[in-house]
Amino acid sequence: MRILRNIFEQNRQWADSIKQADPGFFSRLAKHQSPYILWIGCADSRVPANQITNLPPGDLFVHRNIANLVVHTDLNCLSVIQYAVEVLKVKHIVVCGHYGCGGVKASMEETDHGLIDNWLRHIRDVQRFHSATLIPLNPDERFDRLCELNIREQVVNVCNTTIVKKAWENGYQLTVHGWIYSISNGLLTDLDLCVTGPHEIPEH
Ligand code: CO
């Protein structure tokens, strides 16, 4: 099928329902965006940022990739962070992972997944940093804990970007958060990793 007709139909219904509730919504948004949160999340189809936070278009600036990784040399992610902080002036950066993350799970396996194993290598590093915590756990607990620890490491990575460090040095108020989402009940949990300046960056 060349056209996903149902999607266009649903899109028209969605746009109509918003216009009915707020006739000026789209014309206002067309002029500018001023999101207050940068969301760095997993690409998993079950974790759509705006839907799970119940936020309308315009409130979240979003970057998603497999297993919500913030890699020091990933120009894509770094460009998103720079634009969000320096141009859009977001006040919060949220790294939101989720339990049951396929990327995290694959990183725990010995099987060959092809190219993606190079990306997942970053989670293998997280495993190595926290091996003392992870090894005594049973497989299910280890999986959950690695999902949480991966978020923590990515929060640290956000805080150590030149962009965030410079923002804090310049006295700009920016808070970095680590959250986890549960696919099985639809609820977000704050992992209590709130960082408001270099002094609060979690240590290994
Ligand atoms: Co995932």
JSON list of C-alpha atoms and ligand atoms in Angstrom, two decimals:
[
{"chain": "A", "resi": 1, "resn": "MET", "atom": "CA", "xyz": [0.00, 0.00, 0.00]},
{"chain": "A", "resi": 2, "resn": "ARG", "atom": "CA", "xyz": [1.47, 3.33, -1.10]},
{"chain": "A", "resi": 3, "resn": "ILE", "atom": "CA", "xyz": [-0.56, 5.51, 1.23]},
{"chain": "A", "resi": 4, "resn": "LEU", "atom": "CA", "xyz": [-1.28, 4.84, 4.88]},
{"chain": "A", "resi": 5, "resn": "ARG", "atom": "CA", "xyz": [-4.75, 6.30, 4.48]},
{"chain": "A", "resi": 6, "resn": "ASN", "atom": "CA", "xyz": [-5.91, 5.66, 8.04]},
{"chain": "A", "resi": 7, "resn": "ILE", "atom": "CA", "xyz": [-3.06, 7.77, 9.42]},
{"chain": "A", "resi": 8, "resn": "PHE", "atom": "CA", "xyz": [-4.12, 10.82, 7.39]},
{"chain": "A", "resi": 9, "resn": "GLU", "atom": "CA", "xyz": [-7.70, 10.35, 8.47]},
{"chain": "A", "resi": 10, "resn": "GLN", "atom": "CA", "xyz": [-6.72, 10.12, 12.12]},
{"chain": "A", "resi": 11, "resn": "ASN", "atom": "CA", "xyz": [-4.48, 13.16, 11.71]},
{"chain": "A", "resi": 12, "resn": "ARG", "atom": "CA", "xyz": [-7.39, 15.25, 10.36]},
{"chain": "A", "resi": 13, "resn": "GLN", "atom": "CA", "xyz": [-9.61, 14.14, 13.24]},
{"chain": "A", "resi": 14, "resn": "TRP", "atom": "CA", "xyz": [-6.90, 14.99, 15.75]},
{"chain": "A", "resi": 15, "resn": "ALA", "atom": "CA", "xyz": [-6.26, 18.45, 14.26]},
{"chain": "A", "resi": 16, "resn": "ASP", "atom": "CA", "xyz": [-10.01, 19.15, 14.14]},
{"chain": "A", "resi": 17, "resn": "SER", "atom": "CA", "xyz": [-10.51, 18.18, 17.77]},
{"chain": "A", "resi": 18, "resn": "ILE", "atom": "CA", "xyz": [-7.71, 20.50, 18.89]},
{"chain": "A", "resi": 19, "resn": "LYS", "atom": "CA", "xyz": [-9.06, 23.38, 16.78]},
{"chain": "A", "resi": 20, "resn": "GLN", "atom": "CA", "xyz": [-12.50, 22.87, 18.25]},
{"chain": "A", "resi": 21, "resn": "ALA", "atom": "CA", "xyz": [-11.19, 23.09, 21.79]},
{"chain": "A", "resi": 22, "resn": "ASP", "atom": "CA", "xyz": [-8.76, 25.93, 21.06]},
{"chain": "A", "resi": 23, "resn": "PRO", "atom": "CA", "xyz": [-9.19, 27.66, 17.67]},
{"chain": "A", "resi": 24, "resn": "GLY", "atom": "CA", "xyz": [-5.91, 29.62, 17.99]},
{"chain": "A", "resi": 25, "resn": "PHE", "atom": "CA", "xyz": [-3.74, 26.65, 18.99]},
{"chain": "A", "resi": 26, "resn": "PHE", "atom": "CA", "xyz": [-1.96, 25.96, 15.71]},
{"chain": "A", "resi": 27, "resn": "SER", "atom": "CA", "xyz": [-1.57, 29.60, 14.63]},
{"chain": "A", "resi": 28, "resn": "ARG", "atom": "CA", "xyz": [0.01, 30.38, 17.99]},
{"chain": "A", "resi": 29, "resn": "LEU", "atom": "CA", "xyz": [2.41, 27.42, 17.76]},
{"chain": "A", "resi": 30, "resn": "ALA", "atom": "CA", "xyz": [3.29, 28.29, 14.16]},
{"chain": "A", "resi": 31, "resn": "LYS", "atom": "CA", "xyz": [4.86, 31.56, 15.33]},
{"chain": "A", "resi": 32, "resn": "HIS", "atom": "CA", "xyz": [7.37, 30.03, 17.71]},
{"chain": "A", "resi": 33, "resn": "GLN", "atom": "CA", "xyz": [8.14, 27.13, 20.03]},
{"chain": "A", "resi": 34, "resn": "SER", "atom": "CA", "xyz": [9.10, 27.56, 23.66]},
{"chain": "A", "resi": 35, "resn": "PRO", "atom": "CA", "xyz": [9.34, 24.09, 25.18]},
{"chain": "A", "resi": 36, "resn": "TYR", "atom": "CA", "xyz": [10.56, 24.01, 28.77]},
{"chain": "A", "resi": 37, "resn": "ILE", "atom": "CA", "xyz": [11.77, 20.40, 28.82]},
{"chain": "A", "resi": 38, "resn": "LEU", "atom": "CA", "xyz": [14.27, 18.53, 26.66]},
{"chain": "A", "resi": 39, "resn": "TRP", "atom": "CA", "xyz": [13.26, 14.87, 26.71]},
{"chain": "A", "resi": 40, "resn": "ILE", "atom": "CA", "xyz": [15.91, 12.27, 25.94]},
{"chain": "A", "resi": 41, "resn": "GLY", "atom": "CA", "xyz": [14.13, 8.93, 25.71]},
{"chain": "A", "resi": 42, "resn": "CYS", "atom": "CA", "xyz": [14.16, 5.48, 24.20]},
{"chain": "A", "resi": 43, "resn": "ALA", "atom": "CA", "xyz": [12.93, 4.99, 20.64]},
{"chain": "A", "resi": 44, "resn": "ASP", "atom": "CA", "xyz": [10.64, 2.18, 21.87]},
{"chain": "A", "resi": 45, "resn": "SER", "atom": "CA", "xyz": [7.17, 2.62, 20.32]},
{"chain": "A", "resi": 46, "resn": "ARG", "atom": "CA", "xyz": [5.58, 2.05, 23.73]},
{"chain": "A", "resi": 47, "resn": "VAL", "atom": "CA", "xyz": [7.22, 5.10, 25.29]},
{"chain": "A", "resi": 48, "resn": "PRO", "atom": "CA", "xyz": [5.89, 8.14, 23.36]},
{"chain": "A", "resi": 49, "resn": "ALA", "atom": "CA", "xyz": [7.03, 11.24, 25.24]},
{"chain": "A", "resi": 50, "resn": "ASN", "atom": "CA", "xyz": [4.03, 13.55, 24.75]},
{"chain": "A", "resi": 51, "resn": "GLN", "atom": "CA", "xyz": [1.42, 10.87, 25.34]},
{"chain": "A", "resi": 52, "resn": "ILE", "atom": "CA", "xyz": [2.81, 9.49, 28.59]},
{"chain": "A", "resi": 53, "resn": "THR", "atom": "CA", "xyz": [3.31, 12.99, 30.02]},
{"chain": "A", "resi": 54, "resn": "ASN", "atom": "CA", "xyz": [-0.03, 14.16, 28.61]},
{"chain": "A", "resi": 55, "resn": "LEU", "atom": "CA", "xyz": [1.68, 17.29, 27.28]},
{"chain": "A", "resi": 56, "resn": "PRO", "atom": "CA", "xyz": [0.50, 19.09, 24.13]},
{"chain": "A", "resi": 57, "resn": "PRO", "atom": "CA", "xyz": [2.69, 19.89, 21.10]},
{"chain": "A", "resi": 58, "resn": "GLY", "atom": "CA", "xyz": [5.07, 22.72, 21.98]},
{"chain": "A", "resi": 59, "resn": "ASP", "atom": "CA", "xyz": [5.99, 21.69, 25.54]},
{"chain": "A", "resi": 60, "resn": "LEU", "atom": "CA", "xyz": [8.63, 19.01, 24.93]},
{"chain": "A", "resi": 61, "resn": "PHE", "atom": "CA", "xyz": [11.72, 19.11, 22.73]},
{"chain": "A", "resi": 62, "resn": "VAL", "atom": "CA", "xyz": [12.45, 15.45, 22.04]},
{"chain": "A", "resi": 63, "resn": "HIS", "atom": "CA", "xyz": [15.44, 13.30, 21.20]},
{"chain": "A", "resi": 64, "resn": "ARG", "atom": "CA", "xyz": [14.99, 9.54, 21.13]},
{"chain": "A", "resi": 65, "resn": "ASN", "atom": "CA", "xyz": [17.34, 6.71, 20.29]},
{"chain": "A", "resi": 66, "resn": "ILE", "atom": "CA", "xyz": [17.78, 3.08, 21.23]},
{"chain": "A", "resi": 67, "resn": "ALA", "atom": "CA", "xyz": [18.14, 2.83, 25.02]},
{"chain": "A", "resi": 68, "resn": "ASN", "atom": "CA", "xyz": [18.18, 6.63, 25.57]},
{"chain": "A", "resi": 69, "resn": "LEU", "atom": "CA", "xyz": [21.94, 6.94, 25.30]},
{"chain": "A", "resi": 70, "resn": "VAL", "atom": "CA", "xyz": [23.91, 10.16, 25.53]},
{"chain": "A", "resi": 71, "resn": "VAL", "atom": "CA", "xyz": [27.20, 9.34, 23.86]},
{"chain": "A", "resi": 72, "resn": "HIS", "atom": "CA", "xyz": [29.95, 11.94, 24.27]},
{"chain": "A", "resi": 73, "resn": "THR", "atom": "CA", "xyz": [30.67, 12.10, 20.54]},
{"chain": "A", "resi": 74, "resn": "ASP", "atom": "CA", "xyz": [27.13, 11.71, 19.17]},
{"chain": "A", "resi": 75, "resn": "LEU", "atom": "CA", "xyz": [26.74, 14.91, 17.14]},
{"chain": "A", "resi": 76, "resn": "ASN", "atom": "CA", "xyz": [23.04, 14.28, 16.71]},
{"chain": "A", "resi": 77, "resn": "CYS", "atom": "CA", "xyz": [22.31, 14.17, 20.45]},
{"chain": "A", "resi": 78, "resn": "LEU", "atom": "CA", "xyz": [24.82, 16.94, 21.24]},
{"chain": "A", "resi": 79, "resn": "SER", "atom": "CA", "xyz": [23.25, 19.23, 18.63]},
{"chain": "A", "resi": 80, "resn": "VAL", "atom": "CA", "xyz": [19.82, 18.62, 20.15]},
{"chain": "A", "resi": 81, "resn": "ILE", "atom": "CA", "xyz": [21.15, 19.45, 23.63]},
{"chain": "A", "resi": 82, "resn": "GLN", "atom": "CA", "xyz": [22.91, 22.59, 22.37]},
{"chain": "A", "resi": 83, "resn": "TYR", "atom": "CA", "xyz": [19.85, 23.86, 20.51]},
{"chain": "A", "resi": 84, "resn": "ALA", "atom": "CA", "xyz": [17.56, 23.07, 23.44]},
{"chain": "A", "resi": 85, "resn": "VAL", "atom": "CA", "xyz": [19.76, 24.79, 26.01]},
{"chain": "A", "resi": 86, "resn": "GLU", "atom": "CA", "xyz": [21.25, 27.71, 24.09]},
{"chain": "A", "resi": 87, "resn": "VAL", "atom": "CA", "xyz": [18.44, 28.65, 21.71]},
{"chain": "A", "resi": 88, "resn": "LEU", "atom": "CA", "xyz": [15.20, 27.30, 23.19]},
{"chain": "A", "resi": 89, "resn": "LYS", "atom": "CA", "xyz": [16.41, 27.91, 26.76]},
{"chain": "A", "resi": 90, "resn": "VAL", "atom": "CA", "xyz": [14.81, 24.82, 28.26]},
{"chain": "A", "resi": 91, "resn": "LYS", "atom": "CA", "xyz": [14.93, 24.69, 32.05]},
{"chain": "A", "resi": 92, "resn": "HIS", "atom": "CA", "xyz": [14.95, 20.90, 32.38]},
{"chain": "A", "resi": 93, "resn": "ILE", "atom": "CA", "xyz": [16.60, 17.98, 30.65]},
{"chain": "A", "resi": 94, "resn": "VAL", "atom": "CA", "xyz": [14.93, 14.65, 31.36]},
{"chain": "A", "resi": 95, "resn": "VAL", "atom": "CA", "xyz": [16.61, 11.36, 30.56]},
{"chain": "A", "resi": 96, "resn": "CYS", "atom": "CA", "xyz": [13.73, 8.91, 30.57]},
{"chain": "A", "resi": 97, "resn": "GLY", "atom": "CA", "xyz": [14.41, 5.21, 30.18]},
{"chain": "A", "resi": 98, "resn": "HIS", "atom": "CA", "xyz": [12.04, 2.35, 30.78]},
{"chain": "A", "resi": 99, "resn": "TYR", "atom": "CA", "xyz": [11.85, -1.07, 32.35]},
{"chain": "A", "resi": 100, "resn": "GLY", "atom": "CA", "xyz": [11.88, -3.89, 29.83]},
{"chain": "A", "resi": 101, "resn": "CYS", "atom": "CA", "xyz": [14.14, -1.93, 27.46]},
{"chain": "A", "resi": 102, "resn": "GLY", "atom": "CA", "xyz": [15.05, -4.13, 24.50]},
{"chain": "A", "resi": 103, "resn": "GLY", "atom": "CA", "xyz": [18.35, -2.30, 24.01]},
{"chain": "A", "resi": 104, "resn": "VAL", "atom": "CA", "xyz": [19.39, -2.90, 27.60]},
{"chain": "A", "resi": 105, "resn": "LYS", "atom": "CA", "xyz": [18.30, -6.54, 27.35]},
{"chain": "A", "resi": 106, "resn": "ALA", "atom": "CA", "xyz": [20.26, -7.09, 24.13]},
{"chain": "A", "resi": 107, "resn": "SER", "atom": "CA", "xyz": [23.35, -5.59, 25.75]},
{"chain": "A", "resi": 108, "resn": "MET", "atom": "CA", "xyz": [23.17, -8.32, 28.42]},
{"chain": "A", "resi": 109, "resn": "GLU", "atom": "CA", "xyz": [23.17, -11.13, 25.86]},
{"chain": "A", "resi": 110, "resn": "GLU", "atom": "CA", "xyz": [26.12, -12.81, 24.23]},
{"chain": "A", "resi": 111, "resn": "THR", "atom": "CA", "xyz": [24.35, -13.30, 20.88]},
{"chain": "A", "resi": 112, "resn": "ASP", "atom": "CA", "xyz": [25.33, -11.35, 17.76]},
{"chain": "A", "resi": 113, "resn": "HIS", "atom": "CA", "xyz": [22.85, -8.56, 16.96]},
{"chain": "A", "resi": 114, "resn": "GLY", "atom": "CA", "xyz": [24.87, -7.07, 14.12]},
{"chain": "A", "resi": 115, "resn": "LEU", "atom": "CA", "xyz": [25.69, -3.36, 13.79]},
{"chain": "A", "resi": 116, "resn": "ILE", "atom": "CA", "xyz": [23.63, -2.39, 16.81]},
{"chain": "A", "resi": 117, "resn": "ASP", "atom": "CA", "xyz": [26.07, -4.19, 19.12]},
{"chain": "A", "resi": 118, "resn": "ASN", "atom": "CA", "xyz": [28.43, -1.24, 18.60]},
{"chain": "A", "resi": 119, "resn": "TRP", "atom": "CA", "xyz": [25.79, 1.11, 19.98]},
{"chain": "A", "resi": 120, "resn": "LEU", "atom": "CA", "xyz": [24.88, -1.28, 22.81]},
{"chain": "A", "resi": 121, "resn": "ARG", "atom": "CA", "xyz": [28.55, -1.42, 23.76]},
{"chain": "A", "resi": 122, "resn": "HIS", "atom": "CA", "xyz": [27.89, 1.76, 25.75]},
{"chain": "A", "resi": 123, "resn": "ILE", "atom": "CA", "xyz": [25.48, -0.17, 27.97]},
{"chain": "A", "resi": 124, "resn": "ARG", "atom": "CA", "xyz": [28.05, -2.94, 28.34]},
{"chain": "A", "resi": 125, "resn": "ASP", "atom": "CA", "xyz": [30.30, -0.22, 29.78]},
{"chain": "A", "resi": 126, "resn": "VAL", "atom": "CA", "xyz": [27.56, 0.72, 32.26]},
{"chain": "A", "resi": 127, "resn": "GLN", "atom": "CA", "xyz": [27.42, -2.96, 33.25]},
{"chain": "A", "resi": 128, "resn": "ARG", "atom": "CA", "xyz": [31.17, -2.98, 33.78]},
{"chain": "A", "resi": 129, "resn": "PHE", "atom": "CA", "xyz": [31.14, 0.21, 35.91]},
{"chain": "A", "resi": 130, "resn": "HIS", "atom": "CA", "xyz": [28.48, -1.30, 38.17]},
{"chain": "A", "resi": 131, "resn": "SER", "atom": "CA", "xyz": [29.43, -4.97, 38.11]},
{"chain": "A", "resi": 132, "resn": "ALA", "atom": "CA", "xyz": [29.69, -5.16, 41.91]},
{"chain": "A", "resi": 133, "resn": "THR", "atom": "CA", "xyz": [26.04, -4.09, 42.21]},
{"chain": "A", "resi": 134, "resn": "LEU", "atom": "CA", "xyz": [24.76, -6.18, 39.32]},
{"chain": "A", "resi": 135, "resn": "ILE", "atom": "CA", "xyz": [26.50, -9.56, 39.67]},
{"chain": "A", "resi": 136, "resn": "PRO", "atom": "CA", "xyz": [24.78, -10.67, 42.94]},
{"chain": "A", "resi": 137, "resn": "LEU", "atom": "CA", "xyz": [21.29, -10.03, 41.51]},
{"chain": "A", "resi": 138, "resn": "ASN", "atom": "CA", "xyz": [19.04, -12.58, 39.83]},
{"chain": "A", "resi": 139, "resn": "PRO", "atom": "CA", "xyz": [18.52, -12.07, 36.06]},
{"chain": "A", "resi": 140, "resn": "ASP", "atom": "CA", "xyz": [15.21, -10.16, 36.38]},
{"chain": "A", "resi": 141, "resn": "GLU", "atom": "CA", "xyz": [16.51, -7.88, 39.10]},
{"chain": "A", "resi": 142, "resn": "ARG", "atom": "CA", "xyz": [19.72, -7.35, 37.16]},
{"chain": "A", "resi": 143, "resn": "PHE", "atom": "CA", "xyz": [17.76, -6.32, 34.07]},
{"chain": "A", "resi": 144, "resn": "ASP", "atom": "CA", "xyz": [15.65, -3.79, 36.03]},
{"chain": "A", "resi": 145, "resn": "ARG", "atom": "CA", "xyz": [18.69, -2.46, 37.85]},
{"chain": "A", "resi": 146, "resn": "LEU", "atom": "CA", "xyz": [20.67, -2.08, 34.63]},
{"chain": "A", "resi": 147, "resn": "CYS", "atom": "CA", "xyz": [17.78, -0.12, 33.09]},
{"chain": "A", "resi": 148, "resn": "GLU", "atom": "CA", "xyz": [17.98, 2.23, 36.10]},
{"chain": "A", "resi": 149, "resn": "LEU", "atom": "CA", "xyz": [21.79, 2.43, 36.13]},
{"chain": "A", "resi": 150, "resn": "ASN", "atom": "CA", "xyz": [21.85, 3.15, 32.42]},
{"chain": "A", "resi": 151, "resn": "ILE", "atom": "CA", "xyz": [19.62, 6.19, 33.03]},
{"chain": "A", "resi": 152, "resn": "ARG", "atom": "CA", "xyz": [21.92, 7.33, 35.80]},
{"chain": "A", "resi": 153, "resn": "GLU", "atom": "CA", "xyz": [24.97, 7.09, 33.52]},
{"chain": "A", "resi": 154, "resn": "GLN", "atom": "CA", "xyz": [23.21, 9.02, 30.78]},
{"chain": "A", "resi": 155, "resn": "VAL", "atom": "CA", "xyz": [22.28, 11.73, 33.29]},
{"chain": "A", "resi": 156, "resn": "VAL", "atom": "CA", "xyz": [25.99, 11.95, 34.18]},
{"chain": "A", "resi": 157, "resn": "ASN", "atom": "CA", "xyz": [26.83, 12.13, 30.47]},
{"chain": "A", "resi": 158, "resn": "VAL", "atom": "CA", "xyz": [24.37, 14.99, 29.93]},
{"chain": "A", "resi": 159, "resn": "CYS", "atom": "CA", "xyz": [25.88, 16.85, 32.88]},
{"chain": "A", "resi": 160, "resn": "ASN", "atom": "CA", "xyz": [29.39, 16.38, 31.48]},
{"chain": "A", "resi": 161, "resn": "THR", "atom": "CA", "xyz": [28.66, 17.76, 28.03]},
{"chain": "A", "resi": 162, "resn": "THR", "atom": "CA", "xyz": [30.46, 21.03, 27.28]},
{"chain": "A", "resi": 163, "resn": "ILE", "atom": "CA", "xyz": [27.03, 22.57, 26.67]},
{"chain": "A", "resi": 164, "resn": "VAL", "atom": "CA", "xyz": [25.57, 21.84, 30.11]},
{"chain": "A", "resi": 165, "resn": "LYS", "atom": "CA", "xyz": [28.85, 22.61, 31.89]},
{"chain": "A", "resi": 166, "resn": "LYS", "atom": "CA", "xyz": [29.05, 25.98, 30.14]},
{"chain": "A", "resi": 167, "resn": "ALA", "atom": "CA", "xyz": [25.40, 26.76, 30.91]},
{"chain": "A", "resi": 168, "resn": "TRP", "atom": "CA", "xyz": [25.99, 26.15, 34.62]},
{"chain": "A", "resi": 169, "resn": "GLU", "atom": "CA", "xyz": [29.24, 28.16, 34.56]},
{"chain": "A", "resi": 170, "resn": "ASN", "atom": "CA", "xyz": [27.27, 31.07, 33.13]},
{"chain": "A", "resi": 171, "resn": "GLY", "atom": "CA", "xyz": [24.77, 30.84, 35.98]},
{"chain": "A", "resi": 172, "resn": "TYR", "atom": "CA", "xyz": [21.98, 29.49, 33.82]},
{"chain": "A", "resi": 173, "resn": "GLN", "atom": "CA", "xyz": [19.39, 27.54, 35.79]},
{"chain": "A", "resi": 174, "resn": "LEU", "atom": "CA", "xyz": [19.19, 24.08, 34.31]},
{"chain": "A", "resi": 175, "resn": "THR", "atom": "CA", "xyz": [18.10, 20.88, 36.03]},
{"chain": "A", "resi": 176, "resn": "VAL", "atom": "CA", "xyz": [18.89, 17.40, 34.74]},
{"chain": "A", "resi": 177, "resn": "HIS", "atom": "CA", "xyz": [16.56, 14.57, 35.79]},
{"chain": "A", "resi": 178, "resn": "GLY", "atom": "CA", "xyz": [16.56, 10.77, 35.54]},
{"chain": "A", "resi": 179, "resn": "TRP", "atom": "CA", "xyz": [13.15, 9.14, 35.19]},
{"chain": "A", "resi": 180, "resn": "ILE", "atom": "CA", "xyz": [12.02, 5.62, 34.43]},
{"chain": "A", "resi": 181, "resn": "TYR", "atom": "CA", "xyz": [8.78, 4.54, 32.80]},
{"chain": "A", "resi": 182, "resn": "SER", "atom": "CA", "xyz": [7.00, 1.28, 33.37]},
{"chain": "A", "resi": 183, "resn": "ILE", "atom": "CA", "xyz": [5.41, -0.15, 30.23]},
{"chain": "A", "resi": 184, "resn": "SER", "atom": "CA", "xyz": [3.34, -2.54, 32.33]},
{"chain": "A", "resi": 185, "resn": "ASN", "atom": "CA", "xyz": [1.39, 0.16, 34.23]},
{"chain": "A", "resi": 186, "resn": "GLY", "atom": "CA", "xyz": [1.98, 3.39, 32.30]},
{"chain": "A", "resi": 187, "resn": "LEU", "atom": "CA", "xyz": [3.60, 5.16, 35.24]},
{"chain": "A", "resi": 188, "resn": "LEU", "atom": "CA", "xyz": [6.71, 7.32, 35.48]},
{"chain": "A", "resi": 189, "resn": "THR", "atom": "CA", "xyz": [9.03, 7.14, 38.49]},
{"chain": "A", "resi": 190, "resn": "ASP", "atom": "CA", "xyz": [11.57, 9.80, 39.42]},
{"chain": "A", "resi": 191, "resn": "LEU", "atom": "CA", "xyz": [14.88, 8.06, 40.11]},
{"chain": "A", "resi": 192, "resn": "ASP", "atom": "CA", "xyz": [15.86, 10.94, 42.37]},
{"chain": "A", "resi": 193, "resn": "LEU", "atom": "CA", "xyz": [18.86, 11.87, 40.24]},
{"chain": "A", "resi": 194, "resn": "CYS", "atom": "CA", "xyz": [18.04, 15.55, 40.09]},
{"chain": "A", "resi": 195, "resn": "VAL", "atom": "CA", "xyz": [21.18, 17.56, 39.22]},
{"chain": "A", "resi": 196, "resn": "THR", "atom": "CA", "xyz": [21.12, 21.37, 39.39]},
{"chain": "A", "resi": 197, "resn": "GLY", "atom": "CA", "xyz": [24.87, 22.01, 39.13]},
{"chain": "A", "resi": 198, "resn": "PRO", "atom": "CA", "xyz": [28.28, 20.33, 38.83]},
{"chain": "A", "resi": 199, "resn": "HIS", "atom": "CA", "xyz": [28.41, 19.68, 42.61]},
{"chain": "A", "resi": 200, "resn": "GLU", "atom": "CA", "xyz": [25.42, 17.33, 42.34]},
{"chain": "A", "resi": 201, "resn": "ILE", "atom": "CA", "xyz": [26.66, 15.09, 39.53]},
{"chain": "A", "resi": 202, "resn": "PRO", "atom": "CA", "xyz": [26.39, 11.48, 40.80]},
{"chain": "A", "resi": 203, "resn": "GLU", "atom": "CA", "xyz": [29.70, 9.77, 41.35]},
{"chain": "A", "resi": 204, "resn": "HIS", "atom": "CA", "xyz": [30.39, 6.24, 40.28]},
{"chain": "B", "resi": 1, "resn": "CO", "atom": "CO", "xyz": [14.06, 0.89, 25.27]}
]
